[in-house]
Every structure is written in C-alpha cells, then in structure tokens.
Coordinates of C-alpha atoms in Angstrom, one line a residue:
M1 CA -4.7 -28.1 2.3
Q2 CA -3.6 -28.1 -1.3
L3 CA -0.7 -25.7 -1.7
T4 CA -0.5 -26.0 -5.5
F5 CA -2.4 -24.1 -8.3
D6 CA -4.5 -25.3 -11.1
A7 CA -3.1 -25.6 -14.6
D8 CA -4.9 -22.4 -15.8
V9 CA -3.3 -20.4 -12.9
E10 CA 0.1 -21.8 -13.8
R11 CA -0.4 -20.8 -17.5
F12 CA -1.4 -17.3 -16.3
R13 CA 1.9 -17.2 -14.2
A14 CA 4.0 -18.4 -17.2
E15 CA 2.4 -15.8 -19.5
F16 CA 3.2 -13.0 -17.1
A17 CA 6.7 -14.3 -16.5
A18 CA 7.3 -14.3 -20.3
F19 CA 6.0 -10.7 -20.5
L20 CA 8.5 -9.6 -17.8
D21 CA 11.3 -11.4 -19.4
E22 CA 10.6 -9.7 -22.7
H23 CA 9.7 -6.2 -21.6
L24 CA 11.6 -5.2 -18.4
P25 CA 13.4 -1.9 -19.1
D26 CA 17.2 -2.5 -19.1
E27 CA 19.4 -0.9 -16.5
A28 CA 20.9 1.7 -18.8
V29 CA 17.4 3.2 -19.4
A30 CA 16.2 3.0 -15.8
K31 CA 18.9 4.9 -14.0
E32 CA 16.7 7.6 -12.6
R33 CA 15.1 6.6 -9.2
S34 CA 11.8 7.8 -7.7
R35 CA 12.1 10.7 -5.2
S36 CA 8.8 9.8 -3.4
S37 CA 5.8 7.5 -3.6
S38 CA 4.1 9.9 -6.0
D39 CA 7.2 10.7 -8.1
V40 CA 7.3 8.6 -11.3
P41 CA 10.4 9.0 -13.6
E42 CA 9.6 9.1 -17.3
W43 CA 11.0 5.6 -18.0
A44 CA 8.8 4.2 -15.2
R45 CA 5.8 6.0 -16.6
R46 CA 6.4 4.2 -19.9
W47 CA 6.8 0.9 -18.1
Q48 CA 3.6 1.3 -16.1
R49 CA 1.7 2.4 -19.3
L50 CA 2.9 -0.8 -21.1
Q51 CA 1.6 -2.9 -18.3
F52 CA -1.7 -1.1 -18.4
D53 CA -2.0 -1.6 -22.2
E54 CA -1.1 -5.3 -22.0
G55 CA -3.5 -6.0 -19.0
W56 CA -0.7 -6.7 -16.5
L57 CA -0.9 -3.6 -14.3
L58 CA -3.9 -4.8 -12.1
P59 CA -4.9 -8.1 -13.7
G60 CA -8.2 -8.2 -11.6
N61 CA -9.5 -5.1 -13.4
P62 CA -11.4 -5.3 -16.7
P63 CA -9.3 -4.6 -19.8
E64 CA -10.3 -1.0 -20.1
F65 CA -8.8 -0.4 -16.7
G66 CA -5.5 -2.1 -17.1
G67 CA -6.4 -5.7 -16.4
R68 CA -7.8 -8.9 -17.8
D69 CA -10.6 -9.9 -15.4
A70 CA -8.2 -12.2 -13.5
T71 CA -9.4 -14.3 -10.6
L72 CA -8.2 -13.6 -7.0
V73 CA -5.8 -16.6 -7.2
Q74 CA -4.4 -15.3 -10.5
Q75 CA -4.0 -11.9 -8.9
Y76 CA -2.0 -13.6 -6.1
V77 CA 0.4 -15.3 -8.4
H78 CA 0.8 -12.0 -10.3
L79 CA 1.9 -10.3 -7.1
A80 CA 4.0 -13.4 -6.1
E81 CA 5.9 -13.2 -9.4
L82 CA 6.6 -9.5 -8.9
S83 CA 7.7 -10.2 -5.4
R84 CA 9.9 -13.2 -6.4
R85 CA 11.8 -10.9 -8.8
R86 CA 11.5 -8.0 -6.4
I87 CA 10.3 -5.5 -8.9
Y88 CA 7.8 -2.7 -8.9
H89 CA 4.8 -2.6 -11.3
S90 CA 4.3 1.1 -10.2
F91 CA 6.3 3.8 -8.5
N92 CA 3.0 5.4 -7.3
P93 CA 1.7 2.5 -5.2
Q94 CA -1.0 4.4 -3.3
G95 CA -2.3 6.0 -6.5
V96 CA -2.6 2.7 -8.3
G97 CA -3.5 0.4 -5.4
I98 CA -5.8 2.6 -3.3
V99 CA -6.8 5.8 -5.1
A100 CA -7.6 4.5 -8.6
A101 CA -9.1 1.3 -7.1
S102 CA -11.4 3.5 -4.9
L103 CA -12.4 5.5 -8.0
L104 CA -13.3 2.4 -9.8
S105 CA -15.4 1.1 -6.9
F106 CA -17.2 4.4 -6.0
G107 CA -16.7 6.9 -8.7
T108 CA -18.9 7.8 -11.6
E109 CA -18.0 6.8 -15.2
E110 CA -16.9 10.3 -15.8
Q111 CA -14.6 10.3 -12.7
K112 CA -13.2 6.9 -13.6
H113 CA -12.0 8.2 -17.0
R114 CA -11.1 11.6 -15.7
W115 CA -8.9 10.4 -12.9
A116 CA -8.6 6.6 -12.5
V117 CA -7.4 5.9 -16.1
P118 CA -4.7 8.7 -16.1
I119 CA -3.5 7.4 -12.7
L120 CA -3.3 3.9 -13.9
R121 CA -1.5 5.0 -17.1
A122 CA 0.9 7.1 -15.1
E123 CA -0.2 10.3 -16.8
I124 CA -0.8 11.8 -13.3
T125 CA 0.0 10.6 -9.8
A126 CA -2.1 10.5 -6.7
S127 CA -1.7 10.4 -2.9
L128 CA -4.2 9.5 -0.1
G129 CA -5.3 12.3 2.3
M130 CA -6.6 10.3 5.3
S131 CA -4.6 10.7 8.5
E132 CA -4.6 13.9 10.6
P133 CA -2.7 15.0 13.7
G134 CA -5.7 13.8 15.9
A135 CA -7.1 11.1 13.6
G136 CA -4.7 8.3 12.6
S137 CA -6.2 4.9 13.0
D138 CA -9.4 6.5 14.3
L139 CA -10.3 8.0 11.0
A140 CA -13.8 8.9 12.2
S141 CA -12.2 11.6 14.5
L142 CA -11.0 13.6 11.4
R143 CA -11.7 17.4 11.6
T144 CA -10.9 18.7 8.1
R145 CA -14.1 20.4 7.1
A146 CA -15.8 20.8 3.8
V147 CA -18.7 23.3 3.7
R148 CA -20.9 23.6 0.6
D149 CA -21.0 27.1 -1.0
G150 CA -23.1 27.0 -4.1
A151 CA -21.4 24.7 -6.7
E152 CA -18.3 24.2 -4.6
F153 CA -17.0 22.9 -1.3
V154 CA -14.8 25.1 0.8
V155 CA -12.2 23.0 2.6
N156 CA -10.2 23.9 5.7
G157 CA -8.0 21.6 7.8
Q158 CA -4.8 19.6 7.9
K159 CA -3.6 16.1 6.9
V160 CA -0.4 14.5 7.9
W161 CA 1.7 11.4 6.9
T162 CA 0.4 12.0 3.4
S163 CA 3.0 10.0 1.4
G164 CA 4.3 11.7 -1.7
A165 CA 1.8 14.6 -1.6
H166 CA 4.5 17.2 -2.7
D167 CA 4.9 15.2 -5.9
A168 CA 1.2 14.2 -6.4
D169 CA -1.2 15.8 -8.9
V170 CA -4.3 14.9 -7.0
L171 CA -5.3 13.9 -3.4
L172 CA -8.1 11.6 -2.5
T173 CA -9.1 13.5 0.6
F174 CA -11.4 12.5 3.4
V175 CA -13.4 15.5 4.9
R176 CA -16.2 16.1 7.4
T177 CA -19.3 17.5 5.7
D178 CA -21.8 17.0 8.5
P179 CA -20.4 18.0 11.9
D180 CA -23.7 17.2 13.6
A181 CA -24.0 13.6 12.4
P182 CA -22.4 10.7 14.4
K183 CA -18.7 10.8 13.7
H184 CA -18.9 7.8 11.3
K185 CA -21.8 9.2 9.4
G186 CA -20.7 12.8 8.4
I187 CA -17.6 12.0 6.3
S188 CA -17.3 12.6 2.6
V189 CA -14.5 12.1 0.0
L190 CA -13.2 14.7 -2.4
M191 CA -10.7 14.5 -5.2
I192 CA -8.6 17.7 -4.8
P193 CA -6.0 18.7 -7.4
T194 CA -2.8 19.7 -5.5
G195 CA -2.6 23.0 -7.6
T196 CA -5.9 24.2 -6.1
P197 CA -5.4 27.6 -4.4
G198 CA -5.3 27.2 -0.6
V199 CA -3.6 23.8 -0.7
T200 CA -0.1 23.8 0.8
R201 CA 2.1 20.7 0.9
R202 CA 5.0 20.5 3.3
P203 CA 7.3 17.5 3.1
F204 CA 9.2 16.4 6.2
G205 CA 11.9 13.7 7.0
S206 CA 11.9 10.8 9.3
L207 CA 14.4 8.9 11.5
I208 CA 15.2 6.7 8.5
A209 CA 14.6 9.0 5.5
R210 CA 15.9 12.4 6.6
D211 CA 17.0 13.4 3.1
D212 CA 14.8 11.3 0.9
L213 CA 11.5 13.0 1.7
D214 CA 8.1 11.2 1.3
F215 CA 5.9 12.2 4.3
N216 CA 3.9 15.4 4.1
E217 CA 1.8 17.8 6.1
V218 CA -1.0 19.1 3.8
F219 CA -2.9 22.3 4.8
F220 CA -6.2 23.4 3.3
T221 CA -7.1 27.1 3.7
D222 CA -10.4 28.0 2.1
A223 CA -9.6 25.6 -0.8
R224 CA -12.5 25.6 -3.2
V225 CA -13.4 22.2 -4.7
P226 CA -16.2 21.7 -7.3
L227 CA -19.1 19.6 -6.2
E228 CA -18.4 17.2 -9.2
N229 CA -15.2 16.2 -7.3
L230 CA -17.3 14.3 -4.7
I231 CA -16.4 10.6 -4.8
G232 CA -19.4 8.5 -3.7
P233 CA -22.5 9.8 -2.0
L234 CA -22.4 12.8 0.3
N235 CA -21.7 11.8 3.9
E236 CA -20.9 8.2 2.9
G237 CA -17.2 8.5 3.2
W238 CA -16.9 5.9 5.9
R239 CA -18.0 3.3 3.3
V240 CA -15.5 4.6 0.8
A241 CA -12.7 4.5 3.5
N242 CA -13.4 0.8 4.3
G243 CA -13.4 0.1 0.6
S244 CA -10.1 2.0 0.1
L245 CA -8.3 0.2 2.9
G246 CA -9.8 -3.1 1.7
H247 CA -8.0 -2.7 -1.6
E248 CA -4.8 -2.2 0.4
R249 CA -5.3 -5.0 2.9
T250 CA -6.6 -8.0 0.9
L251 CA -3.1 -9.3 0.1
L252 CA -1.2 -7.1 2.5
W253 CA 0.1 -10.2 4.3
L254 CA 2.2 -11.1 1.2
S255 CA 4.4 -8.1 1.7
F256 CA 5.1 -9.1 5.3
A257 CA 5.8 -12.7 4.2
D258 CA 8.3 -11.4 1.6
R259 CA 10.1 -9.3 4.3
M260 CA 10.3 -12.4 6.5
D261 CA 11.9 -14.3 3.6
E262 CA 14.3 -11.5 3.1
F263 CA 15.1 -11.6 6.8
L264 CA 15.8 -15.3 6.8
H265 CA 18.0 -14.9 3.8
D266 CA 20.1 -12.3 5.5
F267 CA 20.3 -13.5 9.1
T268 CA 23.0 -16.1 9.7
P269 CA 22.6 -17.8 13.1
R270 CA 25.8 -17.9 15.1
G271 CA 25.1 -19.0 18.7
P272 CA 22.4 -20.7 20.8
L273 CA 20.4 -17.4 21.1
D274 CA 20.8 -16.7 17.4
R275 CA 19.6 -20.1 16.5
D276 CA 16.5 -19.7 18.7
A277 CA 15.7 -16.4 17.1
Y278 CA 16.2 -17.8 13.7
A279 CA 14.0 -20.8 14.4
T280 CA 11.2 -18.5 15.8
A281 CA 11.4 -16.4 12.6
V282 CA 11.2 -19.6 10.4
M283 CA 8.1 -20.7 12.3
D284 CA 6.5 -17.3 12.0
A285 CA 7.2 -17.1 8.3
H286 CA 5.6 -20.5 7.7
A287 CA 2.6 -19.7 9.9
L288 CA 2.0 -16.5 8.0
R289 CA 2.1 -18.1 4.6
L290 CA -0.1 -21.0 5.7
L291 CA -2.7 -18.7 7.2
G292 CA -2.5 -16.4 4.2
S293 CA -3.1 -19.3 1.9
T294 CA -6.1 -20.3 3.9
A295 CA -7.5 -16.8 3.7
L296 CA -6.8 -16.7 0.0
A297 CA -8.7 -19.9 -0.6
R298 CA -11.7 -18.6 1.4
A299 CA -11.7 -15.3 -0.5
S300 CA -11.4 -17.1 -3.9
R301 CA -14.6 -19.0 -2.9
G302 CA -16.4 -15.7 -2.3
E303 CA -16.4 -16.1 1.5
E304 CA -16.1 -12.8 3.4
D305 CA -13.6 -13.1 6.2
T306 CA -12.7 -9.6 7.4
A307 CA -11.3 -10.9 10.7
S308 CA -8.7 -13.1 9.0
I309 CA -7.3 -9.9 7.3
S310 CA -6.8 -8.4 10.8
V311 CA -5.2 -11.6 12.1
L312 CA -2.8 -11.7 9.1
K313 CA -1.9 -8.0 9.4
L314 CA -1.3 -8.3 13.1
L315 CA 0.8 -11.5 12.8
G316 CA 2.8 -10.3 9.8
S317 CA 3.7 -6.8 11.0
E318 CA 4.6 -8.0 14.5
A319 CA 6.6 -11.0 13.2
V320 CA 8.7 -8.7 11.0
Q321 CA 9.3 -6.4 14.0
A322 CA 10.1 -9.2 16.4
A323 CA 12.5 -10.8 13.9
A324 CA 14.3 -7.5 13.3
E325 CA 14.5 -6.8 17.0
R326 CA 16.1 -10.2 17.7
A327 CA 18.6 -9.8 14.9
L328 CA 19.6 -6.4 16.2
S329 CA 20.1 -7.8 19.6
S330 CA 22.1 -10.7 18.3
A331 CA 24.3 -8.4 16.2
G332 CA 25.2 -6.2 19.1
P333 CA 26.9 -2.8 18.5
E334 CA 27.6 -3.8 14.9
G335 CA 23.9 -3.9 14.2
L336 CA 23.8 -0.1 14.5
A337 CA 25.9 0.6 11.4
H338 CA 26.8 -2.4 9.3
P339 CA 24.6 -3.3 6.3
A340 CA 22.5 -6.4 6.9
R341 CA 21.5 -6.8 3.2
T342 CA 23.6 -9.3 1.2
A343 CA 21.7 -9.7 -2.1
P344 CA 22.3 -7.0 -4.7
Y345 CA 19.5 -4.8 -6.1
T346 CA 19.2 -3.7 -9.7
H347 CA 17.3 -0.9 -11.4
L348 CA 13.7 -2.2 -11.0
H349 CA 14.1 -3.9 -7.7
L350 CA 12.2 -2.9 -4.6
E351 CA 14.0 -0.8 -2.0
S352 CA 15.7 -2.9 0.7
F353 CA 13.8 -3.4 3.9
G354 CA 16.7 -1.5 5.5
G355 CA 20.4 -1.1 5.6
S356 CA 21.7 -1.9 9.1
W357 CA 19.7 -4.1 11.4
F358 CA 18.9 -1.0 13.4
E359 CA 17.3 0.6 10.3
R360 CA 15.3 -2.6 9.6
Y361 CA 14.0 -2.5 13.2
A362 CA 13.2 1.2 13.0
R363 CA 11.3 0.7 9.7
S364 CA 9.4 -2.2 11.1
F365 CA 7.2 0.2 13.2
A366 CA 5.6 1.5 10.1
G367 CA 4.1 -1.9 9.5
T368 CA 2.5 -2.0 12.9
I369 CA 0.9 1.4 12.3
A370 CA 0.1 2.0 8.6
G371 CA -3.1 0.4 7.4
G372 CA -4.5 0.1 10.9
T373 CA -2.5 -0.1 14.1
S374 CA -1.9 -3.4 16.0
E375 CA -4.1 -2.0 18.7
I376 CA -7.0 -1.5 16.2
Q377 CA -6.4 -5.0 14.8
R378 CA -6.6 -6.5 18.3
T379 CA -9.9 -4.7 18.9
I380 CA -11.3 -6.1 15.6
I381 CA -10.2 -9.6 16.5
A382 CA -11.6 -9.3 20.0
E383 CA -15.0 -8.1 18.8
R384 CA -15.5 -10.1 15.6
V385 CA -13.6 -13.3 16.3
L386 CA -13.8 -13.8 20.1
G387 CA -17.2 -12.0 20.4
L388 CA -16.0 -9.9 23.4
P389 CA -18.2 -6.9 24.3
R390 CA -17.2 -3.5 22.9
S391 CA -16.7 -2.1 26.4

C-alpha cells in the first residue's frame, strides 16, 4: 500500500493551507461562540461565505456550489488539513454536510438555489429531522405523517434528537406519505421552514451539555407544507435517506481517527495496566487509519464498498469508546473531575472531545449511536460481508 499522495494532490493541499494561513479570522474578531449546531455567529457566516466563494467549503462540489470539482483524495486531504489544525469550516455541520448535500443530489434546480446555496453561504441554517421516539436507527419505523390536501401536505408527528432545531431556519424532514406501503416504500422528504405554523421546537439538555443546549424535540401539529417543498420523488424517501447518510459516512472514520490521536496525545501511561491500555489504543488507531486509507483508495477508483464504511464506523466508534473507558479506569477517582485535555484551543478550534476522562467516556456513546448504531453496523457486516441469512 502506498501511503503517499501524488504531486497534484500535494499542490492542492498546499494551496488550501496557504488560503487558511492568509484568511483565518483572528481571535479578536472571533470571540462569539456558536450556541448550537445550527447557530452561526456573524463572523462565522462571513468565514463560511468566503470559503464558498473561493471554492474551499466543499471542494468536491462544482464551483457554483462552493467547490472546485475536487477528487475524493483531494477532498480527503482538505478534511485532513482542517483536522490537523483543528478548525471548523462550518458551524452548521449537518446543514452543510447532509442537508445541502442531499438537496444537491435529489433536489430540483429551483430547490438547489432556493435552499442549498443559502445554506452553503451561511445565509440560513438547517437541521435534519430524521429520528423519532420509536424510530432511531430503524428509520423505516417513522410515524410522522404527511397527508396531501390540495396543493399542500398536512404534517403531524414528532422528531427527537434534532440537533440545533431551535436555531435552524429549515428542517429536512422525513415523513410517511403512504401508510399502506411496505415501511421502506412509503417515506417522503419535505423541507419545512421552522417558522411554519404548527411547528414547535423544544430544546433539551443532556448528561454532558445540560446548559449548552443542542438536542431538540420537534412537534408537528397540522403543519401545512407546500407540495413544491417535496425533495425527490414522492414515496422515495428511503433512497434520499441512504444518500443523506452516505454524505455523512463516506469519510466519517477520519473523525474517529482524529479523536484517537487526541486521546494518545493526552493519555500518559503510568503503570503496566496503563501501558497495555495505551498500546491497545495505538494499535486501534493505526488499524483505523490503514483500513480507512484502503477504503479511500477503493472509493477513489470508483469501487462501491458499502460494507467497509460499516466496518470503519464500527471500529472507529468502539475504539474511541474503549480507549476512553480504559483511560477513565486508569485515572481512578481523579478521572471524574480533572481535565484530561492538555493542548490549548483557540477561537476557530474544534470543541474538545471532553473535559474530564469521565466526560470523554460519556460523550463516546454518541459515536456508537449517531449515524447508525453499532448493532445496525454489525447486521450490515453480517449480511453483506459474511453472507449470513437475515434471520
């Protein structure tokens, strides 16, 4: 395996690095922080808009949508450079990475320019309305209904875990439009402005973020949505969902690899047990990057390898969780309170993976749930890699 990049890829990386060196907002300008994953401070809107205009927001997109038709490997080094410097390219990650990407894949030209471009230019923000109290990883079990009434859909139901919904302008919402069809067949996707009468957003805290609210319950009570807000064909929402999550998952393993690197940076082995835990984390980190590089190479050749994404998601999320658990155990009672992070963060840097080792361990469960639970990933691997029967 060749773990180096061609000269054109390195030129691409150097050009992006030079852009960052020249244009990063200075700390005095960027004091205001985001309140949620759909709240973008004004300075961050200007920063995102500059990246869009220069083709650095999502380099794989065509220029009119904030990119420069970059190859998959170039997109990887773009993310790697952001990760190495630990900076955001957007403070509305779901809006840019999933909602706008889904609009570009499945929306009409009018919808792309009505919603995708404003999201990418940080003129509006967006959240993803997928999960429900009884439909998390099993999206096909969703019950939020949309019934056609003339030129509108009437929507009733509830979403939950909708990150940033209370600050979002629009929700990409998955609804059931044919209750008599097989559960994978009767789903559609609507773009619903959050100011629509009948839409109620209720933020709530979590074990880690009790005051800094991001999660939401969203209730739809006879909310009327124009037919023109349908994204993709009627009753073809399952295909849109797979495409939406595909945008999220393609290079998802990189975020887990970065967290493993952060863990290794912060964890100092002290005794035999600590050294064993540290060595295990080192091996997991190397395995994740090597398998990720293999999957990247396959994808860059146009080879479809859905199973490898599940393997990487499962390995990455559980490696992070196991590393945090071992570190917490090694730290003993001090791990409940004392900060584990040693490197400083500046204005544009990503939020730390946690504060204390306990907080890191608690946060790690999100990685084994969001984007498809570990149980779901094991099912995919069993069926598509090992060829085991569905029963």
